[in-house]
């Protein structure tokens, strides 16, 4: 478990006033200690039904129906990413308690998925009550002008970054002590952290597997692993299998770092013995591929109802942008010699006479 403070996510929605349909979502993840942006995501969102546009006309910020429709991105297409950005973090936004939180919850219910849950919600509208009497109203545009923070343009990502500047100012002026206390309290929730291979203790893993009374107990070990600067040996491999919903099962191959190879070889040995102990005699296939010149690993791309691989691109500035991807886009991103950071976890399988370990990618960050 990670004992560091939970992350903060600041998000904003652009909606159609009459129907409350979401037409744009933007969010940034912020370091809780420094309040510096770490990662961002934004996307246009096409309403499920065209009549939800109502009397919508092109806005002064350039947002128009043609752009929204041509994006052809529905909320269901980005729901995995929105959920992952929001769930388990402290939510910050302007007037979100009375509006954005409810709209997000409704959007998830409409597609039949559980909505994300915050650790806490901080509304900068409430924080700025201190300014009443000094400004005409508490709209973000008014506050931003009063505090010299810049202009609000009513596009989600730009407004989120403006909201971050407003939040920093509030923390500086009024709420530093209270905010720090909130972070300390929320950190007790405990969020799994992806560890480097060297952070895992082989004796501890052995002790766990030796104490398992069933295979289900072994499969409950999540073993989240993090590796930086992996080299892609082969990009997206030819599709051979499809899931029950007709989606292709995607994977690619990276060179295996030495410390990760040592750990996975040990996991292979421990799980092979465990399978044999419980009477499963399928042919065991080692997770590290040594059929060619140097060790390699296959990373699977998840795209199911309950989990989806997060794919990001690191900009030259160092900021990370999340991508809404499809198979063709991944093919151009994950090419041989590409460098990437990866967070992944172990799964065991036993299928048609073969058994072993799969490495399923939780998050990929492609280097510039």
XYZ file of C-alpha atoms in Angstrom:
368
model
C 0.000 0.000 0.000
C 1.159 3.531 -0.791
C 1.340 5.793 2.257
C 1.740 8.997 0.234
C -1.148 11.497 0.088
C -3.893 10.726 -2.445
C -3.808 12.585 -5.729
C -6.048 15.480 -6.614
C -8.032 15.610 -9.844
C -9.503 18.849 -11.156
C -12.165 18.418 -13.813
C -14.681 20.412 -15.809
C -17.582 19.712 -18.136
C -18.913 21.687 -21.057
C -22.619 20.946 -21.395
C -25.695 22.026 -23.300
C -27.708 24.093 -20.849
C -31.195 22.957 -21.894
C -30.553 19.203 -21.925
C -27.480 18.961 -19.639
C -25.797 16.753 -22.252
C -22.007 16.590 -21.900
C -20.189 17.883 -24.991
C -16.656 18.088 -23.577
C -14.766 16.611 -20.619
C -11.399 17.756 -19.317
C -9.359 16.756 -16.261
C -5.856 17.052 -14.836
C -4.243 15.003 -12.088
C -2.314 17.166 -9.649
C 0.464 16.329 -7.185
C -1.012 16.891 -3.686
C 2.230 18.206 -2.213
C 3.136 20.731 -4.922
C -0.205 21.297 -6.701
C 1.631 20.847 -10.013
C -0.094 19.214 -12.988
C 1.104 15.659 -13.651
C -1.278 14.288 -16.271
C -4.175 15.492 -18.363
C -7.020 14.254 -20.530
C -9.641 16.009 -22.620
C -12.154 14.921 -25.213
C -15.177 16.165 -27.072
C -18.291 14.117 -26.337
C -21.108 13.537 -28.784
C -24.559 13.317 -27.167
C -26.287 9.946 -27.565
C -29.186 11.557 -29.439
C -28.935 14.520 -31.794
C -32.039 16.128 -30.294
C -29.974 16.658 -27.119
C -28.211 19.501 -28.943
C -31.420 21.495 -28.478
C -30.971 25.105 -29.630
C -27.174 24.855 -29.471
C -25.315 27.348 -31.633
C -21.605 27.819 -32.270
C -19.951 29.409 -29.251
C -17.453 32.224 -29.194
C -14.746 29.751 -28.132
C -15.137 27.891 -31.442
C -17.079 24.913 -30.105
C -19.660 23.903 -32.718
C -21.956 21.023 -33.595
C -19.974 19.898 -36.649
C -16.799 19.501 -34.592
C -18.623 17.566 -31.872
C -20.427 15.271 -34.310
C -17.366 14.631 -36.464
C -15.386 13.556 -33.377
C -17.829 10.619 -33.126
C -16.724 10.044 -29.521
C -19.576 9.125 -27.201
C -19.336 9.154 -23.423
C -19.275 5.348 -23.411
C -16.049 5.520 -25.476
C -14.201 7.500 -22.792
C -15.993 6.172 -19.700
C -13.053 3.908 -18.728
C -10.665 6.853 -18.831
C -13.024 9.218 -17.019
C -13.569 6.598 -14.304
C -9.847 5.983 -13.871
C -9.108 9.717 -13.710
C -11.745 10.379 -11.053
C -12.208 7.290 -8.906
C -10.459 7.283 -5.533
C -9.033 10.789 -5.834
C -9.914 14.117 -4.240
C -12.144 15.997 -6.686
C -11.684 19.722 -7.171
C -13.765 21.976 -9.391
C -15.789 25.158 -9.525
C -19.454 24.644 -8.592
C -18.998 20.894 -8.976
C -20.952 19.856 -5.886
C -24.200 21.166 -7.317
C -23.592 20.450 -10.981
C -20.601 18.543 -12.407
C -20.705 15.701 -9.842
C -24.366 15.064 -10.570
C -23.889 15.214 -14.355
C -21.006 12.725 -14.228
C -23.030 10.345 -12.056
C -25.999 10.554 -14.442
C -23.754 9.924 -17.463
C -22.455 6.668 -15.973
C -25.940 5.531 -15.008
C -27.149 6.172 -18.555
C -24.607 3.696 -19.954
C -25.265 1.157 -17.180
C -21.924 1.505 -15.391
C -21.187 2.386 -11.750
C -19.952 5.970 -11.360
C -16.547 6.841 -9.889
C -16.357 7.716 -6.202
C -14.288 10.582 -4.758
C -12.261 10.432 -1.572
C -13.523 13.937 -0.974
C -14.879 16.899 -2.958
C -13.483 20.430 -2.745
C -15.555 23.105 -4.475
C -13.612 26.277 -5.231
C -16.949 28.115 -5.363
C -17.251 27.469 -1.620
C -13.607 28.336 -0.955
C -14.139 31.698 -2.650
C -16.968 32.714 -0.315
C -14.237 34.791 1.351
C -14.369 37.117 -1.661
C -18.050 37.961 -1.335
C -18.385 41.727 -1.090
C -15.185 42.214 -3.095
C -16.540 40.865 -6.419
C -19.926 41.040 -8.153
C -20.358 37.240 -8.184
C -18.440 34.025 -7.626
C -18.306 32.901 -11.267
C -14.845 31.625 -12.178
C -14.423 34.249 -14.920
C -15.081 37.036 -12.398
C -12.754 35.579 -9.782
C -10.009 34.923 -12.327
C -10.142 38.540 -13.521
C -10.167 39.870 -9.950
C -7.147 37.765 -8.962
C -5.255 38.299 -12.225
C -5.282 34.588 -13.136
C -6.208 34.858 -16.808
C -9.335 34.682 -18.949
C -11.919 31.897 -18.877
C -12.636 30.623 -22.400
C -15.173 27.893 -21.526
C -13.262 24.948 -22.981
C -12.845 22.106 -20.523
C -9.071 21.651 -20.388
C -8.307 25.390 -20.412
C -10.900 26.000 -17.689
C -9.478 23.162 -15.590
C -6.028 24.744 -15.721
C -7.543 28.109 -14.815
C -9.325 26.372 -11.926
C -5.958 24.977 -10.782
C -4.556 28.514 -10.615
C -7.624 29.605 -8.649
C -7.290 26.625 -6.291
C -3.616 27.380 -5.667
C -4.505 30.940 -4.796
C -7.202 29.789 -2.369
C -4.795 27.366 -0.708
C -2.166 30.084 -0.390
C -4.547 32.653 1.054
C -6.964 30.744 3.248
C -6.942 26.987 3.340
C -3.381 25.675 3.463
C -3.776 24.129 6.924
C -7.234 22.705 6.224
C -6.161 21.280 2.856
C -3.094 19.594 4.339
C -5.261 18.031 7.052
C -7.687 16.753 4.429
C -4.886 15.107 2.488
C -3.499 13.441 5.616
C -6.921 12.078 6.525
C -7.677 10.838 3.028
C -4.302 9.106 2.703
C -5.477 6.530 5.236
C -7.683 5.065 2.501
C -4.670 3.334 0.965
C -4.351 2.954 -2.826
C -2.383 0.116 -4.462
C 0.960 1.268 -5.883
C 2.791 -0.230 -8.848
C 6.223 -1.316 -7.568
C 9.490 -1.767 -9.382
C 10.627 -5.419 -9.602
C 13.441 -4.740 -7.120
C 10.870 -3.625 -4.512
C 9.330 -7.098 -4.315
C 10.803 -9.531 -1.828
C 11.218 -12.990 -3.329
C 11.125 -14.698 0.131
C 7.868 -12.876 0.888
C 6.329 -14.016 -2.400
C 7.456 -17.583 -1.746
C 5.942 -17.513 1.730
C 2.652 -16.317 0.321
C 2.419 -18.934 -2.417
C 3.482 -21.714 -0.044
C 0.621 -20.750 2.289
C -2.083 -20.814 -0.406
C -4.890 -23.296 0.236
C -6.322 -22.957 -3.283
C -5.491 -21.592 -6.709
C -8.016 -18.816 -6.159
C -5.861 -17.476 -3.336
C -2.867 -17.364 -5.656
C -4.867 -15.550 -8.308
C -5.879 -12.933 -5.747
C -2.285 -11.658 -5.698
C -2.412 -8.589 -7.892
C 1.372 -8.001 -8.054
C 1.258 -4.557 -9.686
C 4.614 -3.906 -11.385
C 6.112 -0.714 -12.794
C 8.970 -0.510 -15.323
C 10.403 2.577 -16.981
C 11.958 3.059 -20.406
C 11.073 -0.335 -21.834
C 12.100 -0.918 -25.444
C 9.431 -2.183 -27.868
C 10.831 -5.096 -29.837
C 7.714 -5.844 -31.880
C 4.672 -3.608 -32.171
C 1.054 -4.782 -32.149
C 1.169 -8.436 -33.140
C -1.100 -9.957 -35.804
C -4.561 -10.559 -34.359
C -5.277 -14.239 -33.757
C -8.007 -14.127 -31.125
C -11.159 -12.135 -30.369
C -13.092 -11.786 -27.129
C -16.760 -12.635 -26.605
C -17.792 -9.170 -27.819
C -15.832 -9.420 -31.060
C -13.011 -7.093 -29.942
C -9.481 -8.112 -30.994
C -7.094 -9.306 -28.302
C -4.057 -7.072 -28.730
C -0.485 -7.519 -27.499
C 3.073 -6.367 -28.204
C 6.583 -7.463 -27.196
C 9.257 -5.601 -25.198
C 12.821 -6.456 -24.247
C 12.917 -7.889 -20.721
C 15.042 -5.986 -18.157
C 17.284 -8.184 -16.017
C 15.688 -7.390 -12.641
C 12.204 -8.056 -14.012
C 13.373 -11.316 -15.629
C 14.679 -12.572 -12.271
C 11.393 -11.797 -10.539
C 9.186 -13.329 -13.258
C 11.317 -16.483 -13.466
C 10.763 -16.958 -9.740
C 7.012 -16.357 -10.110
C 6.956 -18.947 -12.891
C 8.585 -21.537 -10.632
C 6.332 -20.792 -7.666
C 3.094 -20.839 -9.653
C 4.081 -23.949 -11.623
C 4.602 -25.808 -8.335
C 1.297 -24.474 -7.038
C -0.601 -25.624 -10.137
C 0.928 -29.069 -9.799
C 0.047 -29.194 -6.089
C -3.626 -28.679 -6.953
C -3.630 -31.266 -9.709
C -3.424 -29.074 -12.823
C -1.060 -30.732 -15.277
C -1.378 -28.408 -18.271
C 1.841 -27.614 -20.117
C 3.440 -24.633 -18.354
C 4.599 -21.830 -20.649
C 7.202 -19.523 -19.163
C 6.314 -15.847 -19.223
C 9.844 -14.784 -20.271
C 10.413 -15.682 -23.932
C 13.961 -16.897 -24.567
C 13.450 -18.360 -28.030
C 15.491 -15.571 -29.632
C 18.726 -13.734 -28.890
C 17.653 -11.985 -25.682
C 14.772 -12.323 -23.183
C 11.481 -10.722 -24.170
C 8.022 -10.221 -22.658
C 4.581 -9.962 -24.187
C 2.308 -7.244 -22.774
C -1.438 -7.634 -23.318
C -3.791 -4.728 -24.003
C -6.977 -4.909 -21.899
C -10.245 -3.678 -23.409
C -13.077 -5.275 -21.486
C -16.122 -4.112 -19.569
C -14.278 -4.123 -16.231
C -10.802 -2.904 -17.240
C -9.127 -1.052 -20.055
C -5.472 -0.267 -20.649
C -4.702 3.441 -20.269
C -2.533 4.743 -23.116
C -0.725 8.079 -22.737
C 1.767 10.135 -24.725
C 4.499 12.082 -22.942
C 5.043 15.491 -24.512
C 8.444 17.139 -24.853
C 7.370 19.399 -21.987
C 7.119 16.338 -19.717
C 3.334 16.516 -19.346
C 1.367 13.379 -20.074
C -1.740 13.299 -22.268
C -4.164 10.383 -22.145
C -5.324 9.081 -25.494
C -8.590 7.601 -26.685
C -7.189 4.846 -28.843
C -8.254 2.258 -31.344
C -6.338 -0.623 -32.882
C -4.948 1.401 -35.814
C -3.675 4.195 -33.543
C -1.877 1.717 -31.305
C -0.153 0.290 -34.349
C 1.401 3.682 -35.098
C 2.280 4.413 -31.448
C 3.851 1.096 -30.459
C 6.451 0.618 -33.169
C 9.810 -1.185 -32.827
C 12.400 0.752 -30.784
C 9.722 2.934 -29.166
C 10.471 3.663 -25.515
C 7.682 3.552 -22.961
C 6.938 3.308 -19.260
C 4.533 0.548 -18.282
C 2.428 -0.421 -15.304
C 1.113 -3.976 -15.521
C -0.066 -6.869 -13.395
C 0.125 -10.652 -13.413
C -2.712 -12.978 -14.359
C -2.583 -16.761 -14.412
C -4.362 -18.812 -17.055
C -5.157 -22.461 -17.764
C -6.656 -22.886 -21.225
C -6.795 -25.820 -23.636
C -3.875 -27.675 -22.093
C -1.625 -24.649 -21.600
C -1.019 -22.715 -18.402
C 1.160 -19.825 -17.323
C 1.346 -16.118 -16.517
C -0.006 -13.245 -18.581
C 1.237 -9.673 -18.201
C -1.689 -7.287 -18.640
C -0.935 -3.603 -19.153
C -2.727 -1.186 -16.850
C -1.035 1.964 -18.144
C 1.402 2.728 -20.965
C 3.224 6.056 -21.313
C 4.856 6.398 -24.741
C 7.985 8.572 -24.814
C 8.361 11.391 -27.382
